[in-house]
CSV table of C-alpha atoms in Angstrom, one decimal:
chain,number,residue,atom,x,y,z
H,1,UNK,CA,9.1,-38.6,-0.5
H,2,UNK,CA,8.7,-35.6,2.3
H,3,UNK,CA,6.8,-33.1,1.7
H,4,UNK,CA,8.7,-30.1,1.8
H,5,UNK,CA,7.6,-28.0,5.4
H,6,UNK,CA,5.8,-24.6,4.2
H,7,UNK,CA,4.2,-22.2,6.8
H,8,UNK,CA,3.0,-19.4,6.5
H,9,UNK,CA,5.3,-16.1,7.8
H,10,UNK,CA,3.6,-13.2,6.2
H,11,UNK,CA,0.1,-12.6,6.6
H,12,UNK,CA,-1.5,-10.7,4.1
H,13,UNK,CA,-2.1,-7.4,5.5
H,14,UNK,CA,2.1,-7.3,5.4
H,15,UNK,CA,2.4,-8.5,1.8
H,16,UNK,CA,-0.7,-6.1,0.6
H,17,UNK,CA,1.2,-3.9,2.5
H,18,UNK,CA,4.5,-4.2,0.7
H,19,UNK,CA,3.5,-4.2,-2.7
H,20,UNK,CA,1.1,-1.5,-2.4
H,21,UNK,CA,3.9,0.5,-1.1
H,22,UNK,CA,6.1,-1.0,-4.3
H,23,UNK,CA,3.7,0.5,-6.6
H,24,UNK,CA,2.7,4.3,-4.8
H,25,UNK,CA,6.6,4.7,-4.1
H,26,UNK,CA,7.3,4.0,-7.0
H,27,UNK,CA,4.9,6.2,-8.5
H,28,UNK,CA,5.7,9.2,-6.0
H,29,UNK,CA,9.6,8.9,-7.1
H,30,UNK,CA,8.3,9.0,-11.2
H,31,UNK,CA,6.3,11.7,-10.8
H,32,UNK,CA,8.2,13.8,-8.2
H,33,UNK,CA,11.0,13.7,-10.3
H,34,UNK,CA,9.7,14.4,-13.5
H,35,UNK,CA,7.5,17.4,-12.1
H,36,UNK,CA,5.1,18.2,-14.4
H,37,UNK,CA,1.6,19.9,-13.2
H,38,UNK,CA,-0.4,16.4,-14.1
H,39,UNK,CA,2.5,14.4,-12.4
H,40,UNK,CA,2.5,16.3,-9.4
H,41,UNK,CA,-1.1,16.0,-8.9
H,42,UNK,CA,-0.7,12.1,-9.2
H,43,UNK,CA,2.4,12.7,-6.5
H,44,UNK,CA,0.6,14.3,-4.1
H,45,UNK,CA,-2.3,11.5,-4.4
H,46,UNK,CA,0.2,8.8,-4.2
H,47,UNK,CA,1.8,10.5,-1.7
H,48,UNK,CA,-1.2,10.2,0.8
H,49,UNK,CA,-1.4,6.8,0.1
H,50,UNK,CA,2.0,6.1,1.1
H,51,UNK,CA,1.2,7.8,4.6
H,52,UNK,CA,-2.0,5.7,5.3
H,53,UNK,CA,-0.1,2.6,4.4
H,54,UNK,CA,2.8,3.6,6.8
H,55,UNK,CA,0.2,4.7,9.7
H,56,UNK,CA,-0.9,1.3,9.2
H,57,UNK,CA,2.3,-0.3,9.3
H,58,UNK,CA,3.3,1.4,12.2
H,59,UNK,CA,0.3,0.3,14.3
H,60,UNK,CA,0.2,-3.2,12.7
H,61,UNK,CA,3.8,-3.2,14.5
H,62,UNK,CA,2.4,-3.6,17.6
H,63,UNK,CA,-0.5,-5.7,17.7
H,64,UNK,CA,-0.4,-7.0,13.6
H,65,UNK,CA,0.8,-10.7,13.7
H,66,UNK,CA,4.1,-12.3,15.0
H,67,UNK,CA,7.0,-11.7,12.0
H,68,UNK,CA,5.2,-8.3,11.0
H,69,UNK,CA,5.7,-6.9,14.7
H,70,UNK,CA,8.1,-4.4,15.3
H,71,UNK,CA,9.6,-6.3,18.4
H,72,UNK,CA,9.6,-9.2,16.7
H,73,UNK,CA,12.3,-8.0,14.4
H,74,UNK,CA,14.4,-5.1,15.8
H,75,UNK,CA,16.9,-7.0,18.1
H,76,UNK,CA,20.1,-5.9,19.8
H,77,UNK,CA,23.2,-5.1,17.9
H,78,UNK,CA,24.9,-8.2,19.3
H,79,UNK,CA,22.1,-10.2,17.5
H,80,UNK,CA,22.8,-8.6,13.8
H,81,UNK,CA,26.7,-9.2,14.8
H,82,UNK,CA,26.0,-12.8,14.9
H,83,UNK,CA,24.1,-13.3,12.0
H,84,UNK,CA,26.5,-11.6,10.0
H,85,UNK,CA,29.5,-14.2,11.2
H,86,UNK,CA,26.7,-17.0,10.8
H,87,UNK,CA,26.2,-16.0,7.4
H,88,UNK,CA,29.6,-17.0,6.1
H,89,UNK,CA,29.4,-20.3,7.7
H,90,UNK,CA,27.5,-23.0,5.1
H,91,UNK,CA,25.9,-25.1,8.3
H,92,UNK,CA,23.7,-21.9,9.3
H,93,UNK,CA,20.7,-24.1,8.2
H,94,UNK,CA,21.4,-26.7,11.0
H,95,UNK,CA,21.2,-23.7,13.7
H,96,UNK,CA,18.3,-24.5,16.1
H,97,UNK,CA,15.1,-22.7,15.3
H,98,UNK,CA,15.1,-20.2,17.7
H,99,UNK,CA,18.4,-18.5,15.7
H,100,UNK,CA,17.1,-18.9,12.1
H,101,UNK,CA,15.1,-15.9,11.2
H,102,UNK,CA,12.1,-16.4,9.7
H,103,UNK,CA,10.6,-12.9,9.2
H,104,UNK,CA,13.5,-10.2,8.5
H,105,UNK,CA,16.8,-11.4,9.8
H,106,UNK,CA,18.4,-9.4,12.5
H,107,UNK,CA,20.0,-7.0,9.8
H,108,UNK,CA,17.2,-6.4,8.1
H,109,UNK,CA,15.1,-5.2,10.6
H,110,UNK,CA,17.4,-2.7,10.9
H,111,UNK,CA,16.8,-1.5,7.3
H,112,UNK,CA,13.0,-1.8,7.8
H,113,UNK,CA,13.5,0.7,10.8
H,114,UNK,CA,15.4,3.1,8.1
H,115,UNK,CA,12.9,2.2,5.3
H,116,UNK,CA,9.7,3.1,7.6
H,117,UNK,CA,11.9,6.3,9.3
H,118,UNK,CA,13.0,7.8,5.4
H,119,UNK,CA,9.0,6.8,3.7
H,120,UNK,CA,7.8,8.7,6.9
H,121,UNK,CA,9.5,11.9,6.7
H,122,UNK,CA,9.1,12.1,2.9
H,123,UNK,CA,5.5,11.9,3.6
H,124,UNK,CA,5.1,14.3,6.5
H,125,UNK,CA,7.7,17.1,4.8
H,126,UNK,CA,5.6,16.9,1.8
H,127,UNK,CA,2.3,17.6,3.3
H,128,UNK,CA,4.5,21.2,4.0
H,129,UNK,CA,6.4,21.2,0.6
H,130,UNK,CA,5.7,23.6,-2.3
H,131,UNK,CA,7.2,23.5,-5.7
H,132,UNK,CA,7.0,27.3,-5.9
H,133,UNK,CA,4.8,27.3,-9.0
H,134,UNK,CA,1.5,25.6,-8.8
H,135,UNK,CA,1.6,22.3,-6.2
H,136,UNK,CA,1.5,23.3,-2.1
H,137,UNK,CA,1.4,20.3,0.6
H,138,UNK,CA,-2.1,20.4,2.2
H,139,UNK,CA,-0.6,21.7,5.3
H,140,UNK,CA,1.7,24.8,4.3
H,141,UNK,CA,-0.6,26.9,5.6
H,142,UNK,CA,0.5,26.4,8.5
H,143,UNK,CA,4.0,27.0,8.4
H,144,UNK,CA,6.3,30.2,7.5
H,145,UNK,CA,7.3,30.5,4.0
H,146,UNK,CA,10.7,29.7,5.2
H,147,UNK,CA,9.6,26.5,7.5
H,148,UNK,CA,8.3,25.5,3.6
H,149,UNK,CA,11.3,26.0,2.0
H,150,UNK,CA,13.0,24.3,4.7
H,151,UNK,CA,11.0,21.3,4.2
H,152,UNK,CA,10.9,21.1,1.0
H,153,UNK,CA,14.6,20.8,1.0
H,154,UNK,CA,14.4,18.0,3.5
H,155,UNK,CA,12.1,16.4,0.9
H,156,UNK,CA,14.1,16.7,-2.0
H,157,UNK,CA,17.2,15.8,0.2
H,158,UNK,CA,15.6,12.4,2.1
H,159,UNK,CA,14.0,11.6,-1.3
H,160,UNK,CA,17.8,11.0,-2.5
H,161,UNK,CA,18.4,8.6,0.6
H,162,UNK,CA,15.3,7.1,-0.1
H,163,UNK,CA,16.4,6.1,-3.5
H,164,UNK,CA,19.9,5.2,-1.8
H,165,UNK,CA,18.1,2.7,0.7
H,166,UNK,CA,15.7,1.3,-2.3
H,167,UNK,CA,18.9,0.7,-4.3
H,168,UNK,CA,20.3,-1.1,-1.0
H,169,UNK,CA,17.1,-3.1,-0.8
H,170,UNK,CA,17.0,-4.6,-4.0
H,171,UNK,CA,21.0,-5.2,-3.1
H,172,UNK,CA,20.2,-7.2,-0.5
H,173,UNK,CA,17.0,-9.1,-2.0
H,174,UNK,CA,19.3,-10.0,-4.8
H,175,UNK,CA,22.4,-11.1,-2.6
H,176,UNK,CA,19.3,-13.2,-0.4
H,177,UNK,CA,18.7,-14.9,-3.4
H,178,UNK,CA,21.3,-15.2,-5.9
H,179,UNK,CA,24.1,-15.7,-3.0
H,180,UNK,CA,22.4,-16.9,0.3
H,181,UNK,CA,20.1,-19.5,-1.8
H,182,UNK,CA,17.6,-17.9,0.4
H,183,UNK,CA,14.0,-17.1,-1.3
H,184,UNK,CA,12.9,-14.1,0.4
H,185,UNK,CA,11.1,-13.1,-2.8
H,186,UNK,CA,8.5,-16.1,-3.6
H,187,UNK,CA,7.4,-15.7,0.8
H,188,UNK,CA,6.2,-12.1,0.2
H,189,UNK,CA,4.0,-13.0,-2.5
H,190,UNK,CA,2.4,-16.0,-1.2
H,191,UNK,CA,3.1,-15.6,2.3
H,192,UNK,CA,4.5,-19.0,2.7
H,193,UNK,CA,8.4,-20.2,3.0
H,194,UNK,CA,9.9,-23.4,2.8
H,195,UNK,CA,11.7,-24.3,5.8
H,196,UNK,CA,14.9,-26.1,6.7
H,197,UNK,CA,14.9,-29.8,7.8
H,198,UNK,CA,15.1,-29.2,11.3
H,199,UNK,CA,12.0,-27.5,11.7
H,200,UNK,CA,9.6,-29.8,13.3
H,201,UNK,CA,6.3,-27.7,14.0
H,202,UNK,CA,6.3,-24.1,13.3
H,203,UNK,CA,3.1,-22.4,13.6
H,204,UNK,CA,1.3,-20.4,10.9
H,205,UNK,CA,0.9,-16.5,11.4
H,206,UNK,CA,-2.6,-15.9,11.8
H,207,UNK,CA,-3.8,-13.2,9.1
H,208,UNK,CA,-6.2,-11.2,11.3
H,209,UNK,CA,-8.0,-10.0,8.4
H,210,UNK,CA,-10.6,-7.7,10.7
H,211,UNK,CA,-8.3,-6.4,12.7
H,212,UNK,CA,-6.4,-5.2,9.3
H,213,UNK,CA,-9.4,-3.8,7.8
H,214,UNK,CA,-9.9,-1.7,10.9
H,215,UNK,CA,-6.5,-0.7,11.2
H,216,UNK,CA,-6.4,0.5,7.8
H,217,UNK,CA,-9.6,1.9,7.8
H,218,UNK,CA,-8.3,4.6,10.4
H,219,UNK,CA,-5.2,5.1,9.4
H,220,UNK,CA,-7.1,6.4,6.0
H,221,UNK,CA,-9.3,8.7,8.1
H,222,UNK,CA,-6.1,9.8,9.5
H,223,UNK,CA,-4.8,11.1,6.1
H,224,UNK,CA,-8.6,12.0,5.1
H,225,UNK,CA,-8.1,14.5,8.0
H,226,UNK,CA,-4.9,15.7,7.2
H,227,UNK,CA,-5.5,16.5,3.3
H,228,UNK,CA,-8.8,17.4,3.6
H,229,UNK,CA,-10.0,18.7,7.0
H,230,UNK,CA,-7.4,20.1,7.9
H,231,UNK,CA,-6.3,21.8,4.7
H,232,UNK,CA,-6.5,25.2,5.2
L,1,UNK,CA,0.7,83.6,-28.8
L,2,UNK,CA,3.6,83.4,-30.6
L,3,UNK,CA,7.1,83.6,-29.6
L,4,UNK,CA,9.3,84.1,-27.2
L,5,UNK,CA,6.2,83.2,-25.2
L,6,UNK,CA,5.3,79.7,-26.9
L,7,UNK,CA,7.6,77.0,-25.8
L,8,UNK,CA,6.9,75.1,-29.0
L,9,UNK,CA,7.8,78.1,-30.9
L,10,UNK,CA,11.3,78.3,-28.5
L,11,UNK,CA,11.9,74.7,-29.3
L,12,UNK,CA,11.8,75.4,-33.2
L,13,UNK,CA,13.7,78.1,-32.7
L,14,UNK,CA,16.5,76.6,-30.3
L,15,UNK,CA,17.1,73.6,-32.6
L,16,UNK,CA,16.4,75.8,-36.3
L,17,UNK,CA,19.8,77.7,-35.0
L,18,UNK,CA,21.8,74.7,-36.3
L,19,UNK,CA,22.2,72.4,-39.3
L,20,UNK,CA,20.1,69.7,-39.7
L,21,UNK,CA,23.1,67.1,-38.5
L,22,UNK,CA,23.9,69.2,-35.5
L,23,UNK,CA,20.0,68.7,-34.4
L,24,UNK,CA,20.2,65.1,-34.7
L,25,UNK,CA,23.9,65.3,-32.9
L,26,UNK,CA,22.1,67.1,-30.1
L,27,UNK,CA,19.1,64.7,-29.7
L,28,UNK,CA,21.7,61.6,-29.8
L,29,UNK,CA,23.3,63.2,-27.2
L,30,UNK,CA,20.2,64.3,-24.7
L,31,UNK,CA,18.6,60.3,-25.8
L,32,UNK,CA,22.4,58.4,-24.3
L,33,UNK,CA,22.1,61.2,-21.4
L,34,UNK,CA,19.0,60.5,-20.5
L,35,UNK,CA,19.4,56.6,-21.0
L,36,UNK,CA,22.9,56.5,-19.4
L,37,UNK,CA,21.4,57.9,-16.1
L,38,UNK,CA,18.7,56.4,-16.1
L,39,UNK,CA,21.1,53.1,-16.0
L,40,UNK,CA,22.9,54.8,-13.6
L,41,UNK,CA,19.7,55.6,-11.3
L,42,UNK,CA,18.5,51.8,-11.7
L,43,UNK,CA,22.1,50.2,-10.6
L,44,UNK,CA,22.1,53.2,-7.8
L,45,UNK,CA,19.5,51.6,-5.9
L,46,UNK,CA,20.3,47.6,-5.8
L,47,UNK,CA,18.4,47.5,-3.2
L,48,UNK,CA,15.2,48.7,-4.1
L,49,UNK,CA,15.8,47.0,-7.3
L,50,UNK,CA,16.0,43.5,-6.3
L,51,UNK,CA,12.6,44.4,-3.8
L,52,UNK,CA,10.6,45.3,-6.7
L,53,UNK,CA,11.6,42.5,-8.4
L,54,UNK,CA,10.4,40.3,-5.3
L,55,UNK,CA,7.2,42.6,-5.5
L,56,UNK,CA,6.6,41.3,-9.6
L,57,UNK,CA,7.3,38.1,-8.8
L,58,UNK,CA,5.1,37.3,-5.6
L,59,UNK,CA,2.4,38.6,-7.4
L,60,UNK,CA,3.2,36.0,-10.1
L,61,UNK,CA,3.1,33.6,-7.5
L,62,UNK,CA,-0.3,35.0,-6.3
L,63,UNK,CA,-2.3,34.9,-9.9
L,64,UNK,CA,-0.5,31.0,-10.0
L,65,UNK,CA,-1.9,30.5,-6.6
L,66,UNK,CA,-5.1,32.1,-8.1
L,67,UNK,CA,-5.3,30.1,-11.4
L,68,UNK,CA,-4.3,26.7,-9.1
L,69,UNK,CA,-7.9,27.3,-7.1
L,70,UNK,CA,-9.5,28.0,-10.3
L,71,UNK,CA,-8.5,25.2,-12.2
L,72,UNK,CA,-8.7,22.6,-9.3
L,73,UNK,CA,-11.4,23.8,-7.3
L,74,UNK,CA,-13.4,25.1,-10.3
L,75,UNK,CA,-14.3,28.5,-8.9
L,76,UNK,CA,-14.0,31.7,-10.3
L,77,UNK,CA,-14.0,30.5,-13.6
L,78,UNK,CA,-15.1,33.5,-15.0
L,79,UNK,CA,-11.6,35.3,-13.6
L,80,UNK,CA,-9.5,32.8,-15.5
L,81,UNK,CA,-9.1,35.5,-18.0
L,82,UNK,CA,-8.3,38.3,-15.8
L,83,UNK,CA,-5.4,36.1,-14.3
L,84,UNK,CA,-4.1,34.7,-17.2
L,85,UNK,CA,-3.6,38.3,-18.3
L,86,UNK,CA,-2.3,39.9,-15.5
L,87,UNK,CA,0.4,36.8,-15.5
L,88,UNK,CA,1.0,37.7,-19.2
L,89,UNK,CA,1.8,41.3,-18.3
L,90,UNK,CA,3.9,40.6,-15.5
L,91,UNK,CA,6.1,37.9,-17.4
L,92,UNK,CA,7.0,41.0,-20.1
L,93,UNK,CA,8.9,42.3,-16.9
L,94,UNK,CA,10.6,39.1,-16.4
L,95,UNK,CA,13.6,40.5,-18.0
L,96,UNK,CA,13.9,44.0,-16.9
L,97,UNK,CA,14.0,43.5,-13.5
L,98,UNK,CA,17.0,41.8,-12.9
L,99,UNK,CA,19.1,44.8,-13.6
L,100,UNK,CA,23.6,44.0,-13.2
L,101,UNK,CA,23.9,44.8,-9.5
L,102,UNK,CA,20.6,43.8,-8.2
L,103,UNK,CA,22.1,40.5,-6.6
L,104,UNK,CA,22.0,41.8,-3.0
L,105,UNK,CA,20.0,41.2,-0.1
L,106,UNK,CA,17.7,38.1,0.8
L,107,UNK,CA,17.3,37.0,-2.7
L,108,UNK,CA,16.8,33.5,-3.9
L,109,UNK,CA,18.2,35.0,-7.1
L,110,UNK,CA,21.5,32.5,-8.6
L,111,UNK,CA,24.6,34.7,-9.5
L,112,UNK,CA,23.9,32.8,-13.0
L,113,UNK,CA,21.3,35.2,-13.2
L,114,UNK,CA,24.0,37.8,-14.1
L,115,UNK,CA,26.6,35.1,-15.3
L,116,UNK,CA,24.3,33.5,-18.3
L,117,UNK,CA,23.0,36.7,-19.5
L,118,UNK,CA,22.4,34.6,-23.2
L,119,UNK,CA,20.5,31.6,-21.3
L,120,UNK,CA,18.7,33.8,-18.7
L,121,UNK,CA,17.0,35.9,-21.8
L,122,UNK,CA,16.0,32.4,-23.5
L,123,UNK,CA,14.6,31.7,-20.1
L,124,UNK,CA,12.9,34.1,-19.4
L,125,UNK,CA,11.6,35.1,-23.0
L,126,UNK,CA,10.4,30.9,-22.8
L,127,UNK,CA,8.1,32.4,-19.6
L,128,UNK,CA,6.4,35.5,-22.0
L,129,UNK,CA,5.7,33.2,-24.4
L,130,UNK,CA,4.1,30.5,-22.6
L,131,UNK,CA,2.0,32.8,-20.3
L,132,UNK,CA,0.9,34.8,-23.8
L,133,UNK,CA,-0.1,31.5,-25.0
L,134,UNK,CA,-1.9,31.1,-21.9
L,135,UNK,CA,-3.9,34.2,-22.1
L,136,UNK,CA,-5.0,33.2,-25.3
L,137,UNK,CA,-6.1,29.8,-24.2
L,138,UNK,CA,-8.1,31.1,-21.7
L,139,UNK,CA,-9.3,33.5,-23.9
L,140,UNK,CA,-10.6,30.6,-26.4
L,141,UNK,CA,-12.5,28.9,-23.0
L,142,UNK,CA,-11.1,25.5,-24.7
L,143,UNK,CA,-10.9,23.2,-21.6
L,144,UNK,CA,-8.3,20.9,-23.0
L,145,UNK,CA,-6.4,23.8,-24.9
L,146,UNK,CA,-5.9,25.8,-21.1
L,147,UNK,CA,-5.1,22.5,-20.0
L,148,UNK,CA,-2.1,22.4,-22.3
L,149,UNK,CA,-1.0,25.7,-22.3
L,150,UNK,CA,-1.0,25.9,-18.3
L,151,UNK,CA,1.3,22.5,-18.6
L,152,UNK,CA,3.7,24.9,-20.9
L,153,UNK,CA,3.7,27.7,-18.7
L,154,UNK,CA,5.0,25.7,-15.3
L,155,UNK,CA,6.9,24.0,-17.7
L,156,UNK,CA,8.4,27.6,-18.6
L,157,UNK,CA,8.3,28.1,-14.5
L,158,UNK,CA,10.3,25.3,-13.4
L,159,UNK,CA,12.9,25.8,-15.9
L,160,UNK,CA,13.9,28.9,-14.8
L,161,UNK,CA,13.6,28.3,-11.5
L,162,UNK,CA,15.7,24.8,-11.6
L,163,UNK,CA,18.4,26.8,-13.6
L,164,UNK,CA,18.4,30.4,-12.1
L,165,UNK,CA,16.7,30.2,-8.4
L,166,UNK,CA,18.3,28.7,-5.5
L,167,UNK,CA,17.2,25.8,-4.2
L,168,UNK,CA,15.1,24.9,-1.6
C-alpha cells in the first residue's frame, strides 16, 4: 500500500499565527461588545495583541516562508476566475501541480487581503477610540475630540464587517470541507496536507523558527511603543 | 423700630388685611408666578441651556477621567473620595438640565431625550444612584466594594448613553 504524500504547507509561525489570532479576536469581539469596565480592560489588552500579531503577519508576508507570503497568494483576478470554473469540474485533482493551490487558493487570498485590511483598522482606530466613560485608546491624545469620535465610529462600524467576513470565513472553511472534500482544517493545525496522486515531489516549507522569533519580537516592541511610550 | 418703617412689620400688615384663605390664595399665586417664569426664563435661553448642560457633563467626564488614573494608575488615592463626591453631586443635576427646548445646537443629545420623558428619568435616576453608591464605597476604602460599585456606575453610564446619546 502507498503511503499517502504529506508535506508540510504551513510552517508554524503561520498556524501559531492563526490560532493566536482565533483566540484574541475572539476575545476582542466578546468583550467589546459586552462593554463592561473589566471587559474593556481585557479588550484593550487583546487588542494590542491582535496588532503585534498582524505587524508580524505583515512582515512575515514578505520574507516568512513560501505559502505564508503575500505574493505567493494574491494573484490576478483572471487566476480566481479560473479556479472558480475549476471548482465545479470533479477532475480538478488531476490539474498539474502548478494550478492546484496548496496554500490559500486564488479566492482566498483575496479574503486574507480583506481579513488582514478589516483586523488592521480595528486595531489602529482603537488605539484612538474612547467609550466616553472610562476606557480611551492609548493614542487619543493625540487627536481632536472629534477625530475620536470619528474613529470610534469607524471601529464600531468595521467591527460589524469584521464579524461579516468571520461569518464568511467559517462559510467557506465549511463549504472546503463538507463540499470540496478538501481538508483545509486538519493542515492548519499540524501544518501538513495530504496531496493528490499526481504530486511527485513537493518540497516542505521550511519553518524558519529564528527568523519568527525575531520578527515577532519587534513587531511586540512596535506595540510596546505605541501603548506605552507613546501614550501620552 | 416699629412700623411703617420695619418691613417685617409691613409684611404682617399687608397679608393681616385679608382672611386667612385670601393669604394662602395670594402666596399660591406669587409661588406659580414665580415658578411659571422661571420655566419661562429657563426655555428662553435654549441655548445657554443645552451649554451648561455640556459644562455639567464634561466635568463628569473629567472626575471619570480622574477616578480612571486613580484606579489604574493607583495615584491620588487619597482624592478618590473627593471625586466620587463631586460625581455624586453632579449626577443630582442629571435631570434638571435637560430642560423641553434645550435640544439645539451641537449636542450629542437624542430627541428621545425629550420623547421618553418616563425612561430618560429611570435613566438618569439609575446614574444618582449608582454614583451615591459609589461615594459611599469609596468612602468605606473597601477595594473590592469600589471595585463593584464603579462596575455599577459605567454600567449606569453606558446605558444612558447607548439609549439617549448619539452615536459615535
Amino acid at each position: 500500500m502507498v503511503k499517502p504524500k504529506m508535506t508540510v504547507i504551513w510552517d508554524l509561525a503561520t498556524r501559531l499565527f492563526h490560532w493566536s489570532l482565533v483566540i484574541l479576536v475572539s476575545t476582542c469581539l466578546y468583550t467589546g461588545l459586552s462593554g463592561g469596565l473589566d471587559e474593556m480592560d481585557l479588550h484593550m489588552v487583546s487588542g494590542y495583541g491582535v496588532l503585534a500579531l498582524l505587524i508580524f503577519r505583515l512582515m512575515w508576508g514578505f520574507i516568512g516562508s513560501k505559502h505564508a507570503r503575500f505574493l505567493s497568494f494574491i494573484v490576478s483576478p483572471h487566476r480566481v476566475w479560473q479556479y472558480l470554473r475549476s471548482l465545479g469540474n470533479p477532475s480538478r485533482h488531476k490539474q498539474p501541480e502548478a494550478e492546484y493551490p496548496l496554500g490559500h487558493n486564488p479566492l482566498g487570498g483575496y479574503a486574507i487581503v480583506a481579513m488582514i485590511f478589516l483586523l488592521l483598522s480595528q486595531a489602529v482606530t482603537g488605539l484612538f477610540a474612547s467609550d466616553d466613560i472610562f476606557i480611551e485608546g492609548p493614542l487619543i491624545h493625540l487627536v481632536s475630540y472629534e477625530q475620536s469620535r470619528t474613529l470610534t465610529g469607524l471601529h464600531h462600524l468595521s467591527s460589524k464587517l469584521l464579524m461579516g467576513l468571520i461569518a464568511l470565513h467559517l462559510l467557506a472553511v465549511a463549504v472546503h470541507e463538507i463540499l470540496l472534500k478538501d481538508r483545509i482544517v486538519w493542515p492548519m493545525i499540524t501544518g501538513r496536507k495530504q496531496l493528490p496522486e499526481k504530486f511527485a515531489t513537493v518540497t516542505d516549507t521550511q519553518h524558519k523558527p529564528l527568523m519568527a522569533i525575531v520578527l515577532f519580537t519587534t513587531a511586540s516592541l512596535s506595540v510596546y511603543v505605541i501603548v506605552d511610550v507613546l501614550w501620552w | 423700630m416699629t412700623y411703617p418703617f420695619s418691613p417685617e412689620w409691613k409684611l404682617i400688615h399687608f397679608f393681616g388685611a385679608m382672611s386667612r384663605v385670601t393669604t394662602m390664595k395670594v402666596i399660591r399665586l406669587m409661588t406659580s408666578l414665580l415658578l411659571g417664569s422661571a420655566v419661562l426664563i429657563a426655555s428662553a435661553n435654549p441655548e445657554g441651556e443645552a451649554r451648561y448642560r455640556q459644562g455639567v457633563m464634561t466635568s463628569v467626564g473629567g472626575h471619570m477621567t480622574a477616578i480612571s488614573m486613580i484606579m489604574r494608575q493607583g495615584i491620588h488615592r487619597d482624592s478618590l473620595k473627593f471625586h466620587a463626591d463631586a460625581l455624586a453631586a453632579l449626577a443630582k443635576k442629571s435631570q434638571s438640565i435637560y430642560p423641553e427646548g434645550s435640544n439645539v445646537g451641537r449636542s450629542e443629545a437624542l430627541p428621545a431625550i425629550w420623547e421618553k420623558p418616563d425612561a430618560f428619568r429611570k435613566a438618569t435616576q439609575r446614574f444618582i444612584d449608582a454614583s451615591e453608591a459609589f461615594a459611599e464605597a469609596a468612602d468605606s476604602g473597601d477595594q473590592g466594594a469600589v471595585g463593584q460599585a464603579l462596575r455599577g456606575l459605567g454600567g449606569s453610564c453606558k446605558g444612558c448613553h447607548d439609549d439617549f446619546r448619539a452615536k459615535s
